[in-house]
Short mmCIF file of C-alpha atoms in Angstrom, two decimals:
data_model
loop_
_atom_site.label_atom_id
_atom_site.label_comp_id
_atom_site.label_asym_id
_atom_site.label_seq_id
_atom_site.Cartn_x
_atom_site.Cartn_y
_atom_site.Cartn_z
CA MET G 1 19.79 24.25 -12.00
CA ALA G 2 20.06 20.67 -10.43
CA ARG G 3 23.26 19.13 -11.39
CA GLU G 4 22.59 15.21 -11.46
CA ARG G 5 25.05 13.09 -10.04
CA GLU G 6 25.51 9.02 -10.45
CA ARG G 7 26.99 7.03 -7.73
CA ASP G 8 28.67 3.59 -9.09
CA CYS G 9 31.14 1.52 -7.73
CA SER G 10 34.03 -0.27 -10.23
CA PRO G 11 32.76 -3.69 -11.03
CA GLU G 12 35.71 -5.00 -9.99
CA ALA G 13 35.42 -4.14 -6.53
CA SER G 14 32.22 -6.31 -6.25
CA LEU G 15 33.52 -9.93 -6.45
CA LEU G 16 33.10 -11.54 -3.04
CA GLY G 17 35.64 -13.78 -4.09
CA ARG G 18 36.51 -16.21 -6.53
CA ARG G 19 35.78 -19.97 -5.96
CA ASN G 20 38.17 -22.78 -4.45
CA TYR G 21 35.56 -25.74 -4.77
CA LEU G 22 31.86 -26.04 -6.92
CA ARG G 23 29.91 -28.71 -6.27
CA THR G 24 26.25 -28.81 -8.04
CA VAL G 25 23.09 -29.44 -6.47
CA GLY G 26 20.40 -29.18 -8.47
CA ALA G 27 18.97 -26.23 -11.09
CA VAL G 28 16.84 -22.88 -10.79
CA GLY G 29 15.49 -21.11 -13.07
CA ALA G 30 14.98 -17.49 -13.34
CA LEU G 31 11.55 -16.80 -11.22
CA GLY G 32 9.50 -13.07 -11.91
CA VAL G 33 6.30 -11.70 -11.27
CA GLY G 34 4.17 -11.51 -14.37
CA PHE G 35 1.51 -8.98 -15.10
CA GLY G 36 0.36 -10.47 -18.20
CA GLY G 37 -2.57 -12.23 -19.58
CA ARG G 38 -4.93 -14.30 -17.77
CA VAL G 39 -5.28 -18.27 -17.42
CA SER G 40 -8.45 -20.01 -18.87
CA ALA G 41 -11.32 -20.27 -17.06
CA ARG G 42 -11.59 -23.49 -14.84
CA PRO G 43 -15.39 -24.73 -14.47
CA ASN G 44 -14.17 -26.79 -11.23
CA GLY G 45 -12.98 -23.01 -9.55
CA PRO G 46 -9.40 -21.74 -8.55
CA ALA G 47 -7.10 -22.85 -6.28
CA VAL G 48 -7.70 -20.60 -3.27
CA ASP G 49 -5.78 -19.57 -0.31
CA ALA G 50 -7.88 -17.60 2.55
CA THR G 51 -6.01 -17.16 5.64
CA ALA G 52 -6.78 -14.08 8.50
CA VAL G 53 -3.18 -12.66 9.45
CA THR G 54 -2.43 -11.00 12.39
CA VAL G 55 0.30 -8.25 12.16
CA ASP G 56 1.19 -4.64 12.95
CA GLU G 57 3.68 -2.24 10.76
CA ASN G 58 6.58 -4.71 10.97
CA TRP G 59 6.27 -6.45 7.09
CA LYS G 60 5.67 -10.27 7.94
CA THR G 61 6.11 -12.85 4.95
CA VAL G 62 2.90 -14.96 4.52
CA ARG G 63 3.97 -18.31 2.54
CA LEU G 64 1.06 -19.58 -0.08
CA SER G 65 0.36 -23.20 -0.69
CA ASP G 66 1.83 -24.97 -4.09
CA SER G 67 -1.15 -24.56 -6.33
CA HIS G 68 -0.44 -21.02 -7.40
CA SER G 69 0.70 -19.62 -10.89
CA ASP G 70 0.90 -15.53 -10.65
CA PRO G 71 -1.47 -15.30 -7.91
CA VAL G 72 -3.57 -12.00 -7.07
CA VAL G 73 -3.87 -11.19 -2.91
CA VAL G 74 -6.21 -9.42 -2.03
CA ALA G 75 -6.76 -7.92 1.84
CA PRO G 76 -8.27 -4.71 1.84
CA ALA G 77 -10.14 -4.20 5.25
CA LEU G 78 -8.29 -4.03 8.57
CA SER G 79 -9.56 -4.82 11.74
CA TYR G 80 -10.08 -2.27 14.88
CA ARG G 81 -7.47 -2.73 17.66
CA GLY G 82 -5.73 0.18 17.35
CA PRO G 83 -7.65 3.51 16.51
CA GLN G 84 -5.28 5.18 14.48
CA PRO G 85 -6.41 5.31 10.68
CA ALA G 86 -4.46 3.00 9.09
CA SER G 87 -4.97 -0.20 6.02
CA PRO G 88 -3.09 -3.29 4.95
CA ARG G 89 -0.26 -2.81 2.46
CA LEU G 90 1.22 -5.51 0.32
CA ARG G 91 4.67 -5.90 -1.58
CA ASN G 92 6.58 -8.87 -3.05
CA VAL G 93 3.42 -10.95 -4.52
CA THR G 94 5.10 -13.94 -5.73
CA ASP G 95 4.03 -17.29 -6.61
CA SER G 96 4.87 -18.95 -3.46
CA ALA G 97 4.52 -15.99 -0.51
CA PHE G 98 3.82 -12.30 -0.26
CA ASP G 99 4.40 -9.76 2.42
CA ILE G 100 2.17 -7.62 4.44
CA ALA G 101 2.12 -4.99 7.22
CA VAL G 102 -0.30 -2.21 8.51
CA GLU G 103 0.73 1.40 7.28
CA GLU G 104 -0.39 4.08 8.98
CA TRP G 105 -0.86 7.42 7.28
CA LEU G 106 2.15 9.80 7.19
CA TYR G 107 0.94 12.61 9.85
CA LEU G 108 0.91 9.75 11.98
CA ASP G 109 4.08 8.06 14.31
CA GLY G 110 4.05 4.63 12.17
CA PRO G 111 3.85 1.99 14.99
CA HIS G 112 0.69 0.31 15.29
CA ARG G 113 -0.71 -2.09 17.40
CA GLU G 114 -1.09 -5.87 16.03
CA GLU G 115 -4.65 -6.56 13.93
CA THR G 116 -6.03 -8.85 11.73
CA VAL G 117 -6.32 -8.94 7.91
CA GLY G 118 -8.07 -11.15 6.08
CA CYS G 119 -5.92 -12.52 2.90
CA VAL G 120 -7.49 -13.92 -0.48
CA ALA G 121 -4.92 -15.36 -2.94
CA THR G 122 -6.42 -16.73 -6.42
CA ASP G 123 -4.77 -17.23 -9.58
CA PRO G 124 -6.26 -15.16 -12.37
CA GLY G 125 -9.10 -16.11 -14.28
CA ARG G 126 -12.48 -16.31 -14.63
CA TYR G 127 -14.33 -19.13 -13.05
CA GLY G 128 -17.38 -20.80 -12.11
CA VAL G 129 -17.99 -20.93 -8.54
CA GLY G 130 -21.15 -23.16 -8.28
CA ASP G 131 -24.39 -20.68 -9.77
CA LEU G 132 -22.02 -17.74 -9.74
CA GLU G 133 -19.29 -16.34 -11.46
CA LEU G 134 -15.88 -14.96 -10.01
CA GLU G 135 -13.27 -13.05 -12.07
CA VAL G 136 -9.65 -12.29 -10.64
CA GLY G 137 -7.26 -9.68 -12.61
CA ARG G 138 -4.81 -6.88 -12.67
CA VAL G 139 -4.70 -3.56 -13.65
CA ARG G 140 -2.29 -0.88 -13.48
CA THR G 141 -3.15 2.88 -12.10
CA ASN G 142 -2.04 5.60 -10.71
CA HIS G 143 -3.60 8.61 -8.88
CA ASP G 144 -6.15 8.97 -11.98
CA TRP G 145 -9.32 6.76 -12.69
CA THR G 146 -8.42 3.64 -14.44
CA ALA G 147 -11.42 1.76 -15.89
CA PHE G 148 -11.43 -2.12 -16.89
CA GLU G 149 -13.60 -4.41 -18.42
CA PHE G 150 -14.15 -8.15 -17.28
CA ASP G 151 -13.33 -10.95 -19.77
CA SER G 152 -17.57 -10.91 -19.76
CA ALA G 153 -20.18 -9.14 -18.75
CA PHE G 154 -21.47 -10.96 -15.55
CA ALA G 155 -25.16 -11.84 -15.07
CA THR G 156 -25.49 -10.03 -12.14
CA THR G 157 -23.57 -6.41 -10.91
CA PRO G 158 -20.90 -8.48 -8.85
CA LEU G 159 -18.95 -6.73 -5.93
CA VAL G 160 -15.30 -5.95 -6.40
CA PHE G 161 -12.13 -5.84 -3.82
CA THR G 162 -8.88 -4.22 -5.13
CA HIS G 163 -5.44 -4.21 -3.41
CA ALA G 164 -2.18 -2.75 -4.75
CA GLN G 165 0.31 -5.57 -5.08
CA THR G 166 3.34 -3.22 -5.12
CA VAL G 167 4.93 -0.32 -3.56
CA ALA G 168 6.29 1.73 -6.57
CA GLY G 169 5.68 4.66 -4.38
CA PRO G 170 6.64 4.41 -0.65
CA GLN G 171 3.95 6.99 0.30
CA PRO G 172 0.71 5.21 2.41
CA MET G 173 -2.13 4.68 -0.26
CA VAL G 174 -5.27 2.63 -0.73
CA THR G 175 -7.17 2.08 -3.58
CA ARG G 176 -10.79 3.56 -4.29
CA ASN G 177 -13.42 1.62 -6.86
CA ARG G 178 -16.19 3.41 -8.59
CA GLY G 179 -18.77 2.98 -11.52
CA VAL G 180 -19.17 -1.19 -10.45
CA SER G 181 -21.43 -2.59 -13.25
CA ARG G 182 -21.77 -5.91 -14.79
CA SER G 183 -19.12 -5.32 -17.56
CA GLY G 184 -16.15 -3.58 -15.69
CA ALA G 185 -15.56 -0.92 -12.60
CA ALA G 186 -12.94 2.18 -12.38
CA VAL G 187 -9.96 1.88 -9.90
CA ARG G 188 -7.62 4.31 -8.70
CA VAL G 189 -4.76 4.97 -5.97
CA GLN G 190 -5.34 7.61 -3.07
CA GLU G 191 -2.74 9.17 -0.30
CA GLU G 192 -3.89 10.97 2.07
CA GLU G 193 -5.53 14.32 1.60
CA ALA G 194 -2.25 15.98 2.69
CA GLN G 195 -0.29 14.62 -0.32
CA GLY G 196 -0.80 14.77 -4.06
CA PRO G 197 -0.03 12.47 -7.07
CA HIS G 198 0.88 8.87 -6.57
CA ARG G 199 3.18 6.48 -9.04
CA PHE G 200 1.74 3.74 -11.14
CA GLU G 201 1.11 0.24 -9.07
CA ASP G 202 -0.48 -3.05 -10.38
CA VAL G 203 -3.48 -3.32 -8.38
CA GLY G 204 -5.07 -6.77 -8.34
CA TYR G 205 -9.12 -7.16 -8.16
CA LEU G 206 -11.72 -9.99 -7.21
CA ALA G 207 -14.88 -9.65 -8.60
CA VAL G 208 -17.96 -11.86 -7.47
CA GLU G 209 -21.61 -12.20 -7.76
CA PRO G 210 -24.07 -11.58 -4.79
CA GLY G 211 -24.47 -15.20 -3.34
CA SER G 212 -23.34 -18.06 -1.70
CA GLY G 213 -21.44 -21.35 -2.56
CA THR G 214 -18.42 -23.06 -2.42
CA LEU G 215 -15.26 -21.98 -3.40
CA ASP G 216 -12.49 -24.76 -3.68
CA GLY G 217 -14.02 -26.67 -1.00
CA ARG G 218 -14.67 -23.54 1.47
CA ALA G 219 -17.82 -22.31 1.56
CA PHE G 220 -18.29 -18.46 0.73
CA GLU G 221 -20.82 -15.79 1.09
CA ALA G 222 -20.75 -12.01 -0.95
CA GLY G 223 -22.95 -9.05 -0.20
CA SER G 224 -23.21 -5.69 0.56
CA ARG G 225 -24.49 -3.31 2.43
CA SER G 226 -25.39 0.58 1.44
CA GLY G 227 -25.29 3.64 3.51
CA VAL G 228 -21.91 2.93 5.49
CA GLY G 229 -20.48 6.13 6.73
CA HIS G 230 -18.30 6.83 9.85
CA GLY G 231 -20.36 5.03 12.23
CA TRP G 232 -20.34 1.44 12.68
CA GLU G 233 -22.81 -0.73 10.96
CA THR G 234 -23.91 -4.69 11.28
CA ILE G 235 -23.59 -6.92 8.71
CA GLU G 236 -25.74 -10.00 9.05
CA PHE G 237 -24.35 -12.97 7.03
CA ASP G 238 -27.09 -15.41 5.18
CA GLY G 239 -24.87 -18.44 6.62
CA ASP G 240 -22.43 -19.19 9.54
CA TYR G 241 -18.94 -19.89 8.92
CA ARG G 242 -16.25 -21.53 10.85
CA GLU G 243 -13.11 -19.42 10.94
CA PRO G 244 -14.30 -16.76 8.93
CA VAL G 245 -12.06 -14.89 6.13
CA LEU G 246 -13.00 -11.08 5.20
CA LEU G 247 -12.94 -9.28 2.77
CA ALA G 248 -14.46 -5.84 2.62
CA ASP G 249 -13.92 -2.67 0.11
CA VAL G 250 -15.81 0.29 -0.67
CA GLN G 251 -17.95 -0.12 -3.92
CA THR G 252 -19.03 3.42 -4.51
CA PHE G 253 -17.15 6.92 -4.35
CA ARG G 254 -19.76 9.16 -2.93
CA GLY G 255 -17.13 11.01 -0.76
CA SER G 256 -14.01 11.78 -2.14
CA ASN G 257 -12.00 12.21 1.07
CA THR G 258 -9.17 9.75 1.12
CA CYS G 259 -10.94 6.43 3.38
CA SER G 260 -10.76 2.77 3.85
CA VAL G 261 -12.88 -0.20 5.79
CA ARG G 262 -12.26 -0.97 9.22
CA TYR G 263 -14.27 -3.94 11.01
CA ARG G 264 -14.67 -5.14 14.64
CA ASN G 265 -16.73 -8.44 16.23
CA LEU G 266 -16.29 -10.61 13.50
CA GLY G 267 -18.28 -13.80 14.13
CA GLY G 268 -19.43 -16.39 12.42
CA SER G 269 -22.45 -15.06 11.80
CA SER G 270 -21.68 -11.05 11.24
CA VAL G 271 -19.51 -8.09 11.42
CA ASP G 272 -19.12 -4.77 12.37
CA VAL G 273 -17.75 -2.32 9.68
CA LYS G 274 -17.17 1.29 9.13
CA VAL G 275 -15.74 3.35 6.68
CA GLU G 276 -12.59 5.31 8.13
CA GLU G 277 -11.58 8.42 6.75
CA GLU G 278 -7.94 9.90 7.87
CA ARG G 279 -6.89 13.37 9.18
CA SER G 280 -3.84 14.73 7.65
CA ALA G 281 -5.83 17.60 6.08
CA ASP G 282 -8.46 18.58 8.81
CA ARG G 283 -10.07 16.89 11.68
CA GLU G 284 -13.12 16.14 10.68
CA THR G 285 -13.79 12.03 9.61
CA ALA G 286 -17.57 12.66 8.46
CA HIS G 287 -17.80 10.65 5.88
CA LEU G 288 -21.13 9.78 3.07
CA GLY G 289 -22.89 6.70 3.23
CA GLU G 290 -21.26 4.64 0.90
CA ARG G 291 -21.87 1.05 -0.35
CA VAL G 292 -19.39 -1.64 1.52
CA GLY G 293 -19.14 -4.79 -0.42
CA TYR G 294 -18.24 -8.23 1.73
CA PHE G 295 -16.67 -11.28 1.05
CA VAL G 296 -16.51 -14.07 3.91
CA VAL G 297 -15.26 -17.57 3.30
CA GLU G 298 -14.24 -20.30 5.71
CA GLY G 299 -10.45 -20.47 6.71
CA ALA G 300 -7.50 -21.30 8.48
CA ASP G 301 -6.35 -18.98 11.07
CA GLU G 302 -2.62 -18.79 10.48
CA GLU G 303 -1.62 -20.27 14.06
CA ASP G 304 -3.73 -23.49 13.46
CA GLY G 305 -2.10 -24.40 9.90
CA GLU G 306 1.31 -25.05 8.20
CA ALA G 307 2.22 -21.88 7.24
CA ASP G 308 4.45 -20.84 10.48
CA ASP G 309 6.09 -23.79 9.95
CA ARG G 310 7.25 -23.07 6.67
CA GLU G 311 7.71 -18.85 7.21
CA GLU G 312 10.31 -20.15 10.27
CA SER G 313 11.78 -22.78 8.39
CA ASP G 314 15.62 -21.66 6.90
CA GLU G 315 17.68 -24.71 7.43
CA SER G 316 20.09 -26.08 5.21
CA THR G 317 18.28 -25.23 1.14
CA PRO G 318 18.92 -27.42 -2.14
CA LEU G 319 19.77 -24.85 -4.73
CA SER G 320 16.52 -26.22 -6.56
CA ASP G 321 14.43 -24.85 -3.73
CA LEU G 322 16.29 -21.69 -3.20
CA ASP G 323 13.83 -18.88 -2.55
CA ARG G 324 15.69 -15.71 -4.52
CA ASP G 325 12.61 -13.67 -3.07
CA ARG G 326 13.65 -14.12 0.37
CA ILE G 327 16.99 -13.98 -0.06
CA GLU G 328 16.39 -10.48 -1.59
CA ASP G 329 14.19 -9.26 1.45
CA LEU G 330 16.82 -10.86 3.95
CA VAL G 331 19.89 -8.51 1.70
CA HIS G 332 16.86 -5.47 2.39
CA GLU G 333 16.66 -6.69 5.89
CA HIS G 334 20.32 -7.04 6.47
CA VAL G 335 21.47 -3.39 4.51
CA ASN G 336 18.73 -1.54 7.20
CA GLU G 337 20.91 -3.12 9.79
CA ARG G 338 23.83 -1.54 8.46
CA ARG G 339 22.46 1.82 8.28
CA SER G 340 21.06 2.05 11.52
CA ASP G 341 24.37 0.72 12.95
CA HIS G 342 25.59 4.01 11.30
CA GLY G 343 22.92 6.31 12.49
CA LEU G 344 20.94 6.38 9.29
CA GLY G 345 17.44 5.83 8.54
CA ALA G 346 16.13 3.06 6.71
CA VAL G 347 15.54 2.99 2.83
CA ASP G 348 12.10 0.85 1.40
CA PHE G 349 11.83 -1.81 -0.62
CA ASP G 350 11.13 -0.48 -3.82
CA THR G 351 9.57 -3.48 -6.12
CA ASP G 352 10.08 -1.29 -9.20
CA LEU G 353 13.76 -1.13 -8.73
CA ARG G 354 14.06 -4.74 -7.74
CA GLU G 355 12.68 -5.55 -11.38
CA ILE G 356 15.91 -3.33 -12.76
CA ALA G 357 18.31 -5.01 -10.45
CA ARG G 358 16.41 -8.76 -11.50
CA SER G 359 16.92 -7.30 -15.10
CA HIS G 360 20.52 -6.98 -14.61
CA SER G 361 21.56 -9.54 -12.46
CA GLU G 362 19.86 -12.28 -15.05
CA ASP G 363 21.79 -10.56 -17.91
CA MET G 364 25.18 -10.77 -16.64
CA ALA G 365 24.44 -14.19 -15.56
CA GLU G 366 23.16 -15.27 -18.36
CA ASN G 367 25.92 -13.50 -20.84
CA ASP G 368 28.93 -14.36 -18.49
CA TYR G 369 30.04 -11.04 -18.00
CA PHE G 370 30.49 -8.74 -14.53
CA SER G 371 29.83 -5.21 -14.94
CA HIS G 372 27.46 -2.25 -14.36
CA GLU G 373 28.27 -1.79 -18.15
CA SER G 374 26.41 -4.54 -20.27
CA PRO G 375 28.85 -6.04 -23.30
CA ASP G 376 25.94 -4.10 -25.73
CA GLY G 377 27.16 -0.65 -23.36
CA GLU G 378 23.78 -0.50 -21.71
CA THR G 379 24.82 1.50 -18.40
CA ARG G 380 22.54 1.56 -15.09
CA SER G 381 21.27 4.98 -16.32
CA ASP G 382 20.30 3.25 -19.31
CA ARG G 383 18.39 0.84 -17.14
CA TYR G 384 16.63 3.25 -15.03
CA ASP G 385 15.46 4.97 -18.64
CA GLU G 386 13.99 1.75 -20.38
CA PHE G 387 11.96 0.58 -17.40
CA GLY G 388 10.75 4.50 -16.99
CA TYR G 389 12.21 5.02 -13.27
CA ASP G 390 13.02 8.70 -13.02
CA CYS G 391 15.10 8.76 -9.47
CA ARG G 392 16.17 12.19 -7.93
CA ALA G 393 17.60 11.54 -4.29
CA TYR G 394 18.21 15.24 -3.28
CA ILE G 395 21.14 15.89 -1.46
CA ASP G 396 19.79 19.67 -0.92
CA GLU G 397 18.01 21.88 -2.46
CA SER G 398 19.51 22.17 -5.78
CA ARG G 399 21.57 18.87 -5.84
CA TYR G 400 20.52 15.21 -6.13
CA TYR G 401 21.49 11.76 -7.13
CA THR G 402 19.69 10.02 -10.26
CA GLY G 403 20.28 6.63 -8.91
CA GLY G 404 23.20 4.28 -7.53
CA GLU G 405 24.32 0.89 -8.00
CA ASN G 406 25.85 -2.12 -6.32
CA ILE G 407 26.95 -5.41 -7.59
CA ALA G 408 27.95 -9.04 -6.50
CA TYR G 409 29.13 -12.45 -7.45
CA THR G 410 29.31 -15.24 -5.29
CA TYR G 411 28.44 -19.09 -5.23
CA TYR G 412 25.86 -21.09 -3.46
CA ASP G 413 27.03 -24.21 -1.48
CA ALA G 414 30.49 -24.23 -2.54
CA ASN G 415 33.80 -23.12 -1.09
CA VAL G 416 34.54 -19.08 -1.39
CA ALA G 417 37.47 -17.35 -0.68
CA THR G 418 36.73 -14.11 0.80
CA ASP G 419 38.70 -11.62 2.42
CA ASP G 420 37.87 -13.02 6.36
CA GLY G 421 38.78 -16.30 4.90
CA THR G 422 36.94 -19.35 3.21
CA VAL G 423 33.21 -19.30 3.57
CA ARG G 424 30.33 -21.93 2.57
CA TYR G 425 26.94 -20.08 2.06
CA THR G 426 24.12 -22.84 2.60
CA THR G 427 21.22 -21.09 3.65
CA ALA G 428 19.16 -17.93 2.59
CA ASP G 429 20.69 -16.02 5.52
CA GLU G 430 23.90 -16.71 5.41
CA LEU G 431 24.32 -16.22 1.35
CA ALA G 432 22.54 -12.90 2.46
CA GLU G 433 24.37 -11.84 5.08
CA GLY G 434 27.42 -12.95 3.02
CA VAL G 435 26.29 -10.16 0.20
CA VAL G 436 25.95 -7.58 1.99
CA ARG G 437 29.05 -8.27 4.08
CA GLY G 438 31.32 -8.13 1.01
CA TRP G 439 29.94 -4.84 0.30
CA MET G 440 30.53 -3.24 3.57
CA ASN G 441 34.35 -4.46 3.25
CA SER G 442 34.60 -2.41 -0.24
CA GLU G 443 35.03 1.39 0.30
CA GLY G 444 32.59 2.45 -2.92
CA HIS G 445 29.69 -0.20 -2.14
CA ARG G 446 30.10 0.37 1.55
CA GLU G 447 29.61 4.36 0.62
CA ASN G 448 27.05 3.61 -1.63
CA ILE G 449 24.87 1.54 1.03
CA LEU G 450 25.76 4.25 3.83
CA THR G 451 24.40 7.36 1.51
CA GLU G 452 22.30 9.34 3.58
CA ALA G 453 19.87 10.51 0.45
CA TRP G 454 18.64 7.43 -0.46
CA ASN G 455 15.04 6.76 0.17
CA ASN G 456 14.76 3.62 -1.60
CA GLU G 457 16.21 0.33 -3.05
CA GLY G 458 15.35 -2.74 -5.02
CA ILE G 459 17.60 -5.93 -4.63
CA GLY G 460 17.85 -8.46 -7.36
CA VAL G 461 18.97 -12.07 -7.41
CA TYR G 462 20.02 -14.83 -10.02
CA VAL G 463 21.12 -18.14 -8.89
CA THR G 464 22.20 -20.14 -12.12
CA SER G 465 22.21 -23.86 -12.09
CA GLU G 466 26.07 -24.52 -10.78
CA GLY G 467 25.34 -22.14 -8.06
CA LYS G 468 26.63 -19.05 -9.19
CA VAL G 469 24.84 -16.06 -7.62
CA TYR G 470 24.80 -12.65 -9.00
CA ALA G 471 23.36 -9.84 -6.79
CA THR G 472 22.62 -6.21 -7.95
CA GLN G 473 21.22 -3.27 -5.78
CA ASN G 474 19.81 -0.21 -7.01
CA PHE G 475 19.18 2.98 -4.92
CA CYS G 476 16.97 5.94 -5.50
#
C-alpha cells in the first residue's frame, strides 16, 4: 500500500530577511484570473488584440493592450515549417499578457522549428459586429464532452474556435468540437491516442457568424470549408487582408483520432489548410474529411508593433505597476535553472497549483501571519483538498509525496538584510532571483526545490501596498 508523505519546511526558515528601511512608492491590489460571468454586450464591438506570433517549443510571453478585462485568447492553428505533429499551447492568460509555445506530442523529441500562430484576444461577452453576432466565453471540460449554450441563439450557425487557457494537465492536448448549432456546441480536450484521460482545463471559445465586417477597426471574415482531411486544401477568402491573422479550427468530429489544423501559404486572399493527426498509437495519418472553420482578421505582426518593446522592458518598476505574473514566471525560471545545475529535470508550471499558492500568499498578507498553517488551522494539505487538487508524486512504485510547499517573505524597493548582506529589489527579476536565492540558502527549502520526484510547481505572489512581498511555492 502506498505511503503518503508531505514535504513542508519550517515557517521561520522561509523568512528571507527583516527590513531595515521601507519606502512606500505606491499601491497594488490583488490580481487574479476569473472564470465567472460574462460582461454585457457592447453594440460597438469588443476590444481585440490580433497578432501573428512567431514561437517554438519555448514559452514566450505576449503582451496585450491596456483595454482588456479577463480576456479569452484563441490560437488553435499552427503553421507548417516543422513537419512533426504539434499544436499551440497557452498558459498564464491575464488581463495584460499570455504565454504561448509550440507543443509536440509526447512520443516526439520536443524541440520544434519556429512556427507562426494567429492569436486573437477578446473579452467575454456577446457583441454586434456590423450585421453579424460574435460571442466570447469559457467552459470547463476534460476528456469528456461538455455541452454549452450561447447567451442567445445565433441567426445563422456560427463558426466556433476553442483553445485551452490553462495547463492543468502537463500532457500535450488539443480541444475538439462537435454539435455546433445556432444555440450551442460541445467541446472536450483530447490527448494523443496512446494516452488516456486528462484533467479539467478552462477552455475559451470565440463563436462568430459566417460573413465579413469590421471588428475593433479591423476588417475580418469568417467562413468554413467542408471535406478537409489529411491532404492540403486551399481556402479562398472573399476579401483581401493586410497582414492577415488566421484562426482555423475543426467544427466536426467525423474522425475520432486526435488531430488539429495546420496551415501554410497564408496570404491576403487565401490559405492552405489540412487536418493533421499524430502517430503515437500507429503510423496511419489518414483522416476523414472534417468541416474546418476559419476566421481571418487584419492584424499587425509582432515585429512591427510595440509588443516587443513591452516584452523586453525590465527597467526599474514602480510598485503600482509591478506585474506579479511576471514575478511568478521568473521565479519558476530561476527554480528550473537551479534544478538543471544539479542535474535534475525541469518542473512544469501548473496553473492550478499557482491558484493554491496565490490563495495562501494573499491570506498571509491579509491576516498578517507567516506560516504554512493559517490562524484557523488550515494546512497545505487542506488547501490542496479545498481546491480539489490530488497530488501523487511517486518516489518509487510504492511511495509518493502528496505535495510540498515553500514560503517566503521580503520587501520590494526597500533595504532588506539577507545572509548575503543588504539588498534592494527594484525590478521583477531582482525580486524573483532574491526569493529563489533565499530558498536555496535554506537547507529545508533547497531540499524541496531539488526533490527529483516533483513534476509540477505553482508560484503564487502577493504584494501589499506597503511593498511587503509574500511568495508561496507549491509542488506536486
